[in-house]
């Protein structure tokens, strides 16, 4: 709580201005940052060598750099794949739940063969410079592309891997089997047949001291040398330096409550910042509208924190007053520089071509049967509408349809009336025992977007509207008082597109956070119902969300039709911040 208090001080009480979403301090408030712990990230990923058609899976641990316990500061992390020309192949936004997050990326045929970097960071980490970000090498082979110069060695071939099933002995000898002081893998056997159930038990050696958060990958060991994967041990020793305060560049604020969107309201004529101006943010959707109001501070700045789940890729930011005098300047986040990344010179030779061909064919078959091996998305809990418990709803299909909103209000919605004010029409909510007129307007929303000029929707085609909801009482939202709420929901949920070009609105493209998934775990029940479906999985298990809070934990999965040596890799941290890296192997004959 003390650390969060200092963060609030930074955001709300520092005399500062914003450049590229960074706070530039002006009153020697740099010492406030010394009270906030620094962060670092470790990623456990399934493989450092991938072919197109395969999935890159990862579990993200955001840690307090002082003691390696999970960080409670940032709620958003960013993961990107960088090519050797410093381009972002993909960039993903990951929600952090008490420092934990997860994601995946399908390797498409548009990616060229070569060496890449996987990087991860929080906005708060960026204050420590580029070297503080998590970065590891991975290699990708695209067998569908003729140009393999970036990954293919020119050395003479010396290996013959045509029959990779005979690699059991050499694979076991070459594999590093790690033991841990905290957890132990207990296997009744290490050799299995195709489509056989594998069961093992994780034992907490030190009981409570072993409890923590972990992730498990079970994947076939490659029959050739690949890049070594990162381990929790390695990243537990990474030293972090003091935050870099730069008077010109400023400080990146941590995303303490969710995605941070900020900007400044200025006068159109003077370009000076304006204090105490209301700004609205809307994300419209069929069922999950998000609506927020912020007020500019004495530097003209406003902030929105998006902690809610949403489905739409665009937000609309609107001025809620004096739209003819003011305008919004939205802050952009300066892109992360990758200029100091050093890429691996890892190469393969033509001796693995048969392996690549066979594995590529297997991947295509697996992807073709993906519909019967689905990965389940964990259904995100969409936020309840802030007025849902008090609304009166009119589903227009239950009534005689009228051509316009104006006629629908008059003939159907008996708790709303039309008023003429200074030659303009406005909507007004009717409720019992209302003894005076405050002069305030109701909050009018259309697919979650605030409507300030009611005349713009009066003649809107009512056949495009699904329902109208009304709240018949005063409503205080933030510091703004409204005389009730009127919410229109269109059939397609796309009304926001109609106002996207207005001067008082700005469209903000959102990088939607990844949805949490429950990954597919093949099951065989002893019947022949799956006999005709091929199973060429080399990734037998990916379990990113494993909590150990008991003396033992049972894990199970099934082998596939693929023979060879498979590695069980466990990574994570105890609740006390101790790293755990544990590896074991099994053989499928």
Coordinates of C-alpha atoms in Angstrom, one line a residue:
X1 CA 0.0 0.0 0.0
X2 CA 2.9 2.4 0.8
X3 CA 4.4 1.9 -2.7
X4 CA 1.0 2.4 -4.4
X5 CA 0.6 5.6 -2.4
X6 CA 3.9 6.9 -3.8
X7 CA 2.7 6.0 -7.3
X8 CA -0.5 8.0 -6.8
X9 CA 1.6 11.0 -5.6
X10 CA 3.6 10.8 -8.8
X11 CA 0.6 10.7 -11.0
X12 CA -1.6 13.2 -9.4
X13 CA 0.5 15.7 -7.4
X14 CA 3.7 16.1 -9.2
X15 CA 4.0 19.3 -11.3
X16 CA 4.8 17.6 -14.6
X17 CA 4.0 17.5 -18.2
X18 CA 3.8 14.6 -20.6
X19 CA 6.0 13.8 -23.7
X20 CA 5.3 10.5 -25.6
X21 CA 3.4 9.1 -22.6
X22 CA 6.3 9.8 -20.3
X23 CA 6.0 12.1 -17.2
X24 CA 8.6 14.8 -17.2
X25 CA 9.1 15.9 -13.6
X26 CA 9.7 19.6 -12.9
X27 CA 9.9 19.9 -9.1
X28 CA 12.6 17.4 -8.1
X29 CA 10.2 14.6 -7.4
X30 CA 12.7 12.0 -8.7
X31 CA 13.2 10.7 -5.2
X32 CA 9.6 9.4 -5.2
X33 CA 10.7 6.7 -7.6
X34 CA 13.2 5.3 -5.2
X35 CA 10.3 4.1 -3.1
X36 CA 8.9 1.8 -5.9
X37 CA 10.6 -1.5 -6.5
X38 CA 12.0 -2.2 -9.9
X39 CA 10.7 -5.1 -12.0
X40 CA 12.2 -7.8 -14.2
X41 CA 10.7 -10.5 -16.4
X42 CA 11.4 -14.1 -16.9
X43 CA 9.7 -16.1 -19.7
X44 CA 9.4 -19.9 -19.8
X45 CA 8.9 -20.9 -23.4
X46 CA 8.4 -24.2 -25.1
X47 CA 11.2 -24.2 -27.7
X48 CA 14.1 -22.3 -29.0
X49 CA 13.8 -23.9 -32.5
X50 CA 10.5 -23.7 -34.4
X51 CA 9.2 -24.5 -37.8
X52 CA 6.4 -22.6 -39.6
X53 CA 3.1 -24.3 -38.6
X54 CA 4.1 -24.7 -35.0
X55 CA 3.1 -22.7 -31.9
X56 CA 5.4 -20.7 -29.7
X57 CA 4.0 -21.0 -26.1
X58 CA 5.2 -18.8 -23.2
X59 CA 4.5 -18.2 -19.5
X60 CA 5.5 -14.8 -18.2
X61 CA 6.7 -14.1 -14.6
X62 CA 7.0 -10.4 -13.7
X63 CA 9.2 -10.2 -10.6
X64 CA 10.3 -7.8 -7.9
X65 CA 13.9 -7.3 -8.8
X66 CA 14.9 -7.1 -5.1
X67 CA 13.8 -10.5 -4.0
X68 CA 12.3 -12.4 -7.1
X69 CA 8.8 -12.5 -5.6
X70 CA 6.0 -11.7 -8.0
X71 CA 5.5 -8.0 -8.6
X72 CA 2.3 -6.3 -7.8
X73 CA 3.1 -3.1 -9.7
X74 CA 2.5 -3.6 -13.4
X75 CA -0.8 -5.0 -14.7
X76 CA 0.3 -5.1 -18.3
X77 CA 3.3 -6.6 -20.0
X78 CA 4.5 -6.6 -23.7
X79 CA 6.0 -9.5 -25.6
X80 CA 7.5 -9.1 -29.1
X81 CA 9.4 -11.2 -31.6
X82 CA 12.1 -9.2 -33.3
X83 CA 13.9 -10.1 -36.6
X84 CA 17.6 -9.3 -37.3
X85 CA 16.6 -6.1 -39.1
X86 CA 15.0 -4.9 -35.8
X87 CA 11.4 -5.2 -37.1
X88 CA 8.6 -6.4 -34.8
X89 CA 7.3 -9.6 -36.3
X90 CA 4.6 -9.6 -33.7
X91 CA 3.8 -7.6 -30.5
X92 CA 1.4 -8.8 -27.9
X93 CA -0.1 -7.3 -24.8
X94 CA -0.4 -9.6 -21.8
X95 CA -2.5 -8.9 -18.7
X96 CA -0.7 -9.6 -15.5
X97 CA -2.5 -11.2 -12.6
X98 CA -0.3 -10.7 -9.5
X99 CA 2.7 -10.8 -11.8
X100 CA 1.7 -13.8 -13.9
X101 CA 0.7 -13.9 -17.6
X102 CA 0.7 -16.2 -20.6
X103 CA 0.4 -16.2 -24.3
X104 CA 1.2 -18.0 -27.6
X105 CA 2.0 -17.2 -31.2
X106 CA 1.4 -19.4 -34.3
X107 CA 4.4 -19.3 -36.6
X108 CA 3.0 -18.4 -40.1
X109 CA 4.6 -19.1 -43.5
X110 CA 5.1 -15.3 -43.9
X111 CA 8.1 -15.5 -41.5
X112 CA 11.5 -16.1 -43.1
X113 CA 14.1 -18.5 -41.8
X114 CA 16.6 -17.0 -39.4
X115 CA 17.4 -16.0 -35.9
X116 CA 15.1 -13.9 -33.9
X117 CA 14.8 -12.3 -30.4
X118 CA 11.9 -12.8 -28.1
X119 CA 11.7 -9.7 -25.8
X120 CA 9.4 -8.8 -22.9
X121 CA 9.0 -5.8 -20.7
X122 CA 6.6 -3.6 -18.8
X123 CA 6.4 0.2 -19.2
X124 CA 7.9 0.6 -15.7
X125 CA 10.9 -1.5 -16.8
X126 CA 11.6 0.9 -19.7
X127 CA 13.0 3.4 -17.2
X128 CA 16.0 1.2 -16.7
X129 CA 17.0 1.2 -20.3
X130 CA 17.0 -1.3 -23.2
X131 CA 19.3 -3.7 -21.4
X132 CA 16.8 -4.3 -18.6
X133 CA 14.2 -6.0 -20.9
X134 CA 14.0 -9.8 -21.1
X135 CA 15.6 -11.0 -24.4
X136 CA 16.4 -14.5 -25.6
X137 CA 17.3 -16.1 -29.0
X138 CA 15.1 -18.4 -30.9
X139 CA 15.5 -19.8 -34.4
X140 CA 12.8 -20.3 -37.0
X141 CA 13.0 -22.4 -40.2
X142 CA 10.5 -21.8 -43.0
X143 CA 10.8 -24.8 -45.3
X144 CA 8.3 -23.2 -47.8
X145 CA 10.8 -20.4 -48.7
X146 CA 13.6 -20.9 -51.1
X147 CA 15.9 -18.4 -49.4
X148 CA 17.6 -20.2 -46.4
X149 CA 20.8 -18.2 -46.3
X150 CA 20.0 -16.7 -42.8
X151 CA 19.9 -20.1 -41.2
X152 CA 21.7 -22.6 -43.4
X153 CA 25.4 -23.3 -42.8
X154 CA 27.8 -23.6 -45.7
X155 CA 29.9 -26.3 -43.9
X156 CA 30.1 -29.8 -45.3
X157 CA 27.4 -32.1 -44.0
X158 CA 28.6 -34.6 -41.5
X159 CA 25.4 -36.0 -40.0
X160 CA 22.8 -38.4 -41.3
X161 CA 19.5 -37.9 -39.4
X162 CA 17.3 -39.7 -41.9
X163 CA 16.2 -42.1 -39.1
X164 CA 15.7 -40.0 -36.1
X165 CA 14.0 -42.8 -34.1
X166 CA 17.3 -44.3 -33.4
X167 CA 18.4 -41.4 -31.3
X168 CA 17.1 -42.6 -27.9
X169 CA 20.5 -43.3 -26.3
X170 CA 22.3 -40.2 -27.7
X171 CA 19.4 -37.9 -26.8
X172 CA 19.3 -39.1 -23.2
X173 CA 23.1 -38.7 -22.9
X174 CA 23.0 -35.2 -24.3
X175 CA 20.0 -34.0 -22.3
X176 CA 20.7 -32.1 -19.1
X177 CA 18.6 -33.5 -16.3
X178 CA 18.3 -31.0 -13.5
X179 CA 17.3 -31.7 -9.9
X180 CA 15.8 -29.1 -7.6
X181 CA 16.0 -28.4 -3.9
X182 CA 12.3 -27.6 -3.8
X183 CA 10.5 -29.9 -6.2
X184 CA 11.0 -33.5 -7.5
X185 CA 9.5 -35.3 -10.5
X186 CA 8.5 -38.8 -9.5
X187 CA 8.0 -41.2 -12.5
X188 CA 7.0 -44.8 -12.1
X189 CA 8.6 -45.5 -15.5
X190 CA 10.4 -43.6 -18.2
X191 CA 9.6 -45.7 -21.3
X192 CA 6.2 -45.5 -23.0
X193 CA 4.4 -46.6 -26.1
X194 CA 2.5 -44.5 -28.6
X195 CA -0.8 -43.1 -27.2
X196 CA 0.0 -44.3 -23.7
X197 CA -0.9 -42.3 -20.6
X198 CA 2.0 -40.7 -18.8
X199 CA 1.6 -40.0 -15.1
X200 CA 4.0 -38.3 -12.8
X201 CA 3.9 -36.7 -9.4
X202 CA 5.5 -33.4 -8.3
X203 CA 6.6 -33.6 -4.7
X204 CA 7.2 -30.6 -2.5
X205 CA 10.6 -31.4 -0.9
X206 CA 10.5 -28.5 1.5
X207 CA 6.7 -28.4 1.8
X208 CA 5.6 -24.8 2.4
X209 CA 8.9 -23.5 1.1
X210 CA 8.3 -25.3 -2.2
X211 CA 4.9 -23.8 -2.8
X212 CA 4.7 -21.4 -5.7
X213 CA 3.8 -20.7 -9.3
X214 CA 5.2 -22.9 -12.1
X215 CA 4.8 -23.9 -15.7
X216 CA 5.5 -27.2 -17.5
X217 CA 6.4 -28.1 -21.1
X218 CA 6.7 -31.6 -22.5
X219 CA 8.3 -31.5 -25.9
X220 CA 10.3 -33.8 -28.2
X221 CA 14.1 -33.2 -28.0
X222 CA 15.5 -32.3 -31.4
X223 CA 18.0 -34.7 -32.9
X224 CA 20.5 -31.9 -33.4
X225 CA 22.0 -29.1 -31.4
X226 CA 19.7 -26.1 -30.7
X227 CA 20.0 -22.9 -28.8
X228 CA 19.9 -23.3 -25.0
X229 CA 16.6 -22.0 -23.5
X230 CA 16.5 -19.5 -20.7
X231 CA 16.1 -20.8 -17.1
X232 CA 14.6 -19.2 -14.0
X233 CA 18.0 -19.6 -12.4
X234 CA 19.7 -17.5 -15.0
X235 CA 17.2 -14.7 -14.7
X236 CA 17.0 -14.8 -10.9
X237 CA 20.5 -13.4 -10.8
X238 CA 20.0 -10.6 -13.3
X239 CA 20.9 -7.3 -11.7
X240 CA 18.8 -4.2 -12.2
X241 CA 20.3 -0.8 -12.1
X242 CA 18.7 2.4 -10.7
X243 CA 16.0 4.1 -12.6
X244 CA 17.3 6.5 -15.3
X245 CA 15.8 10.0 -14.7
X246 CA 16.1 12.2 -17.7
X247 CA 14.8 15.7 -17.5
X248 CA 14.1 15.8 -21.3
X249 CA 12.8 12.3 -21.9
X250 CA 11.0 11.8 -18.6
X251 CA 9.8 8.7 -16.8
X252 CA 7.5 6.0 -17.9
X253 CA 4.6 5.6 -15.5
X254 CA 3.8 2.0 -14.4
X255 CA 0.5 0.6 -15.7
X256 CA -0.7 0.1 -12.1
X257 CA -4.4 -0.6 -12.7
X258 CA -4.4 -1.6 -16.4
X259 CA -3.7 -0.1 -19.8
X260 CA -2.9 3.6 -19.5
X261 CA -4.3 6.0 -22.1
X262 CA -3.4 9.7 -21.6
X263 CA -3.5 13.0 -23.4
X264 CA -3.8 16.8 -23.1
X265 CA -6.6 19.2 -23.8
X266 CA -5.5 22.5 -25.3
X267 CA -7.1 25.7 -26.6
X268 CA -7.3 25.7 -30.4
X269 CA -6.3 29.4 -30.6
X270 CA -3.5 29.6 -28.1
X271 CA -2.4 25.9 -27.9
X272 CA -2.3 26.3 -24.1
X273 CA -3.4 23.5 -21.8
X274 CA -6.8 23.7 -20.2
X275 CA -7.7 22.7 -16.7
X276 CA -10.9 21.1 -15.4
X277 CA -12.3 19.9 -18.8
X278 CA -14.3 16.7 -19.0
X279 CA -13.1 14.0 -21.4
X280 CA -15.0 10.8 -22.1
X281 CA -13.7 7.4 -23.3
X282 CA -16.0 4.8 -24.9
X283 CA -15.4 1.3 -26.1
X284 CA -18.6 0.1 -27.8
X285 CA -19.7 -3.5 -28.2
X286 CA -22.8 -5.6 -28.4
X287 CA -22.9 -6.4 -24.7
X288 CA -19.7 -5.0 -23.1
X289 CA -19.7 -1.2 -23.4
X290 CA -17.0 0.6 -21.4
X291 CA -17.6 4.2 -20.6
X292 CA -15.3 6.5 -18.5
X293 CA -15.0 10.2 -17.7
X294 CA -11.7 11.9 -16.8
X295 CA -11.1 15.6 -15.8
X296 CA -7.9 17.4 -16.9
X297 CA -5.5 18.5 -14.2
X298 CA -3.7 21.9 -13.9
X299 CA -1.4 20.8 -16.8
X300 CA -4.4 20.0 -19.1
X301 CA -3.6 16.2 -18.7
X302 CA -6.1 13.4 -18.5
X303 CA -5.6 9.7 -17.7
X304 CA -7.7 6.6 -18.4
X305 CA -6.9 3.2 -16.9
X306 CA -8.4 0.3 -18.7
X307 CA -8.7 -2.6 -16.3
X308 CA -11.9 -4.0 -17.8
X309 CA -12.1 -6.8 -20.4
X310 CA -13.3 -5.7 -23.8
X311 CA -13.8 -7.2 -27.3
X312 CA -13.5 -4.2 -29.6
X313 CA -10.1 -3.0 -31.1
X314 CA -11.0 0.7 -31.0
X315 CA -11.8 3.3 -28.3
X316 CA -13.3 6.7 -28.8
X317 CA -12.1 9.7 -26.8
X318 CA -14.5 12.7 -26.8
X319 CA -14.5 16.2 -25.4
X320 CA -17.6 16.6 -23.2
X321 CA -17.7 20.4 -23.3
X322 CA -16.6 23.4 -25.4
X323 CA -15.9 21.3 -28.4
X324 CA -15.6 24.4 -30.6
X325 CA -12.8 25.9 -28.4
X326 CA -10.7 23.0 -27.4
X327 CA -9.0 20.0 -28.9
X328 CA -7.4 16.7 -27.7
X329 CA -3.8 15.8 -28.2
X330 CA -3.4 12.1 -27.5
X331 CA -0.1 10.9 -26.1
X332 CA 1.7 8.3 -28.2
X333 CA 4.0 5.8 -26.5
X334 CA 7.5 6.1 -27.8
X335 CA 8.5 2.7 -29.4
X336 CA 11.1 0.6 -27.7
X337 CA 14.5 0.8 -29.3
X338 CA 16.1 -2.5 -30.2
X339 CA 19.4 -1.1 -31.5
X340 CA 21.5 -2.9 -28.9
X341 CA 20.1 -6.4 -29.5
X342 CA 22.8 -8.9 -30.4
X343 CA 21.5 -11.8 -32.5
X344 CA 22.7 -15.4 -32.4
X345 CA 24.6 -16.7 -35.4
X346 CA 23.1 -20.2 -35.0
X347 CA 23.1 -22.3 -38.2
X348 CA 21.8 -25.6 -39.3
X349 CA 23.1 -27.7 -42.2
X350 CA 21.5 -29.8 -45.0
X351 CA 21.9 -33.0 -43.0
X352 CA 18.6 -32.1 -41.1
X353 CA 16.6 -31.6 -44.3
X354 CA 14.9 -35.0 -44.1
X355 CA 13.9 -34.2 -40.4
X356 CA 12.6 -30.8 -41.5
X357 CA 10.6 -32.3 -44.3
X358 CA 9.0 -35.0 -42.2
X359 CA 8.2 -32.6 -39.3
X360 CA 6.8 -30.0 -41.7
X361 CA 4.4 -32.6 -43.2
X362 CA 3.4 -33.7 -39.7
X363 CA 2.7 -30.1 -38.7
X364 CA 0.4 -29.7 -41.7
X365 CA -1.5 -32.8 -40.8
X366 CA -1.8 -31.7 -37.1
X367 CA -3.1 -28.3 -38.2
X368 CA -5.6 -29.9 -40.6
X369 CA -7.1 -31.8 -37.6
X370 CA -7.0 -28.7 -35.4
X371 CA -10.7 -28.5 -35.2
X372 CA -10.9 -31.8 -33.3
X373 CA -8.0 -30.6 -31.0
X374 CA -9.3 -27.2 -29.9
X375 CA -7.6 -24.9 -27.5
X376 CA -10.2 -23.4 -25.2
X377 CA -10.2 -19.7 -24.4
X378 CA -11.0 -18.9 -20.8
X379 CA -14.1 -16.8 -21.1
X380 CA -13.2 -13.4 -19.8
X381 CA -15.7 -11.9 -17.3
X382 CA -17.1 -8.9 -19.1
X383 CA -17.9 -5.9 -17.0
X384 CA -21.5 -5.3 -15.9
X385 CA -23.0 -2.1 -17.2
X386 CA -22.7 0.5 -14.5
X387 CA -26.4 1.1 -14.5
X388 CA -27.7 -2.4 -15.2
X389 CA -29.5 -3.0 -11.9
X390 CA -31.7 0.1 -12.3
X391 CA -32.6 0.1 -15.9
X392 CA -35.9 -0.2 -17.7
X393 CA -35.4 -1.9 -21.1
X394 CA -37.5 -1.6 -24.2
X395 CA -36.8 -4.3 -26.7
X396 CA -38.1 -2.8 -29.9
X397 CA -39.0 -6.1 -31.5
X398 CA -41.7 -6.4 -28.8
X399 CA -43.4 -3.3 -30.1
X400 CA -44.7 -1.8 -33.3
X401 CA -41.7 -0.5 -35.2
X402 CA -41.6 3.2 -36.1
X403 CA -39.2 4.7 -38.7
X404 CA -37.1 7.1 -36.4
X405 CA -35.9 7.5 -32.9
X406 CA -38.1 10.5 -32.5
X407 CA -41.3 8.6 -33.3
X408 CA -40.2 5.6 -31.2
X409 CA -39.7 7.9 -28.2
X410 CA -43.1 9.4 -28.6
X411 CA -45.0 6.1 -29.2
X412 CA -43.1 3.5 -27.3
X413 CA -40.6 4.8 -24.7
X414 CA -43.0 6.4 -22.2
X415 CA -40.3 7.3 -19.7
X416 CA -38.5 9.6 -22.1
X417 CA -39.7 12.8 -23.6
X418 CA -38.5 15.3 -26.1
X419 CA -37.8 18.9 -25.0
X420 CA -37.2 22.0 -27.1
X421 CA -34.3 24.1 -25.6
X422 CA -33.2 27.2 -27.5
X423 CA -34.5 25.9 -30.8
X424 CA -32.8 22.5 -30.3
X425 CA -34.4 19.2 -29.4
X426 CA -33.0 17.2 -26.5
X427 CA -34.0 14.0 -24.7
X428 CA -35.2 14.1 -21.1
X429 CA -36.0 11.3 -18.6
X430 CA -39.3 11.3 -16.8
X431 CA -39.6 9.9 -13.3
X432 CA -42.0 10.2 -10.5
X433 CA -41.8 12.8 -7.7
X434 CA -39.5 15.0 -9.7
X435 CA -40.3 18.4 -8.2
X436 CA -37.8 20.6 -10.0
X437 CA -35.7 21.0 -13.2
X438 CA -32.0 21.2 -12.6
X439 CA -31.3 22.1 -16.3
X440 CA -28.9 19.1 -16.5
X441 CA -29.2 16.7 -19.5
X442 CA -29.3 12.9 -19.1
X443 CA -26.4 10.8 -20.1
X444 CA -27.2 9.6 -23.6
X445 CA -25.2 6.6 -24.8
X446 CA -25.4 5.0 -28.2
X447 CA -23.5 1.7 -28.3
X448 CA -21.5 3.0 -25.4
X449 CA -20.6 6.3 -27.1
X450 CA -21.8 9.5 -25.4
X451 CA -24.1 11.6 -27.5
X452 CA -23.9 15.3 -26.6
X453 CA -25.9 16.8 -29.5
X454 CA -29.2 14.8 -29.3
X455 CA -30.4 16.3 -32.6
X456 CA -27.9 14.1 -34.4
X457 CA -29.8 10.9 -33.5
X458 CA -33.4 12.1 -33.4
X459 CA -34.0 11.1 -37.0
X460 CA -31.8 8.0 -36.9
X461 CA -33.3 4.8 -38.4
X462 CA -35.0 3.0 -35.5
X463 CA -35.0 -0.3 -37.4
X464 CA -31.3 -0.4 -36.7
X465 CA -31.9 -0.3 -33.0
X466 CA -32.2 -3.4 -30.9
X467 CA -33.2 -1.9 -27.5
X468 CA -33.4 1.3 -25.5
X469 CA -32.6 1.3 -21.7
X470 CA -33.5 4.0 -19.3
X471 CA -32.4 4.9 -15.7
X472 CA -34.9 7.2 -14.1
X473 CA -32.9 8.9 -11.4
X474 CA -30.0 11.3 -11.0
X475 CA -26.6 9.7 -11.8
X476 CA -23.2 10.8 -10.6
X477 CA -20.4 9.5 -12.8
X478 CA -17.1 10.7 -11.5
X479 CA -17.6 14.4 -10.9
X480 CA -20.3 14.7 -13.6
X481 CA -24.0 14.8 -12.6
X482 CA -26.6 13.5 -15.1
X483 CA -30.5 13.7 -15.0
X484 CA -30.9 10.0 -15.7
X485 CA -29.4 7.7 -18.4
X486 CA -30.7 6.8 -21.9
X487 CA -28.8 4.0 -23.6
X488 CA -29.4 3.0 -27.3
X489 CA -28.2 -0.4 -28.5
X490 CA -27.9 -0.9 -32.2
X491 CA -28.5 -4.3 -33.8
X492 CA -24.9 -4.5 -35.2
X493 CA -23.2 -2.5 -32.4
X494 CA -21.4 -0.3 -34.9
X495 CA -22.8 3.1 -34.3
X496 CA -19.4 4.4 -33.3
X497 CA -18.2 4.3 -36.9
X498 CA -20.8 7.1 -37.7
X499 CA -19.1 9.7 -35.4
X500 CA -15.5 8.7 -35.8
X501 CA -14.7 11.7 -38.0
X502 CA -16.1 14.4 -35.7
X503 CA -13.6 17.1 -34.6
X504 CA -14.3 16.5 -30.9
X505 CA -13.5 12.8 -31.1
X506 CA -10.4 10.8 -31.6
X507 CA -10.2 7.1 -32.5
X508 CA -7.6 5.1 -30.5
X509 CA -6.5 1.8 -31.9
X510 CA -6.2 -0.7 -29.1
X511 CA -3.8 -3.6 -28.9
X512 CA -6.2 -6.0 -27.2
X513 CA -4.7 -8.0 -24.4
X514 CA -4.5 -11.7 -25.0
X515 CA -7.2 -13.9 -23.7
X516 CA -6.2 -16.6 -21.2
X517 CA -6.4 -20.1 -22.6
X518 CA -6.7 -23.6 -21.4
X519 CA -4.5 -25.5 -23.8
X520 CA -5.5 -28.8 -25.4
X521 CA -4.4 -32.0 -23.6
X522 CA -5.1 -35.1 -25.7
X523 CA -7.0 -37.9 -23.9
X524 CA -7.5 -41.5 -25.0
X525 CA -10.1 -43.6 -23.2
X526 CA -9.2 -47.1 -24.6
X527 CA -11.9 -47.1 -27.3
X528 CA -11.3 -46.9 -31.1
X529 CA -13.2 -43.6 -31.6
X530 CA -9.9 -41.7 -32.2
X531 CA -8.1 -44.5 -34.0
X532 CA -8.4 -43.0 -37.4
X533 CA -7.3 -39.5 -36.4
X534 CA -3.5 -39.0 -36.7
X535 CA -1.6 -37.7 -33.7
X536 CA 1.7 -36.2 -34.7
X537 CA 2.1 -33.9 -31.6
X538 CA 5.7 -33.2 -30.6
X539 CA 4.4 -30.9 -27.9
X540 CA 2.7 -33.4 -25.6
X541 CA 1.8 -30.9 -22.8
X542 CA 1.8 -27.2 -22.2
X543 CA 0.7 -26.3 -18.7
X544 CA 1.3 -22.6 -18.1
X545 CA -0.8 -22.1 -15.0
X546 CA 0.5 -24.5 -12.4
X547 CA 0.2 -23.6 -8.7
X548 CA 1.8 -25.8 -6.1
X549 CA 0.2 -25.5 -2.7
X550 CA 0.3 -29.0 -1.4
X551 CA 2.8 -31.8 -0.7
X552 CA 2.1 -33.6 -4.0
X553 CA 0.6 -32.7 -7.4
X554 CA -0.4 -35.2 -10.0
X555 CA 0.2 -34.5 -13.7
X556 CA -0.9 -36.6 -16.6
X557 CA -0.8 -36.5 -20.4
X558 CA -0.8 -38.9 -23.4
X559 CA 2.0 -39.7 -25.8
X560 CA 1.3 -39.3 -29.5
X561 CA 2.2 -41.3 -32.6
X562 CA 5.7 -39.7 -32.6
X563 CA 8.6 -41.8 -31.3
X564 CA 11.7 -40.4 -29.6
X565 CA 12.9 -38.7 -26.5
X566 CA 10.8 -36.1 -24.8
X567 CA 11.8 -33.5 -22.2
X568 CA 9.7 -32.6 -19.2
X569 CA 10.7 -29.0 -18.4
X570 CA 9.4 -27.2 -15.3
X571 CA 10.2 -23.6 -14.5
X572 CA 9.0 -21.1 -12.0
X573 CA 9.4 -19.5 -8.6
X574 CA 8.5 -20.4 -5.0
X575 CA 6.3 -17.9 -3.1
X576 CA 9.5 -16.7 -1.4
X577 CA 11.2 -15.9 -4.8
X578 CA 13.4 -19.0 -5.1
X579 CA 13.9 -20.1 -8.7
X580 CA 13.1 -23.7 -9.7
X581 CA 14.3 -25.2 -12.9
X582 CA 13.7 -28.9 -13.2
X583 CA 14.1 -31.3 -16.2
X584 CA 13.5 -34.9 -16.8
X585 CA 13.2 -37.1 -19.9
X586 CA 10.9 -39.9 -21.1
X587 CA 11.2 -42.2 -24.2
X588 CA 8.4 -43.1 -26.5
X589 CA 9.2 -46.3 -28.5

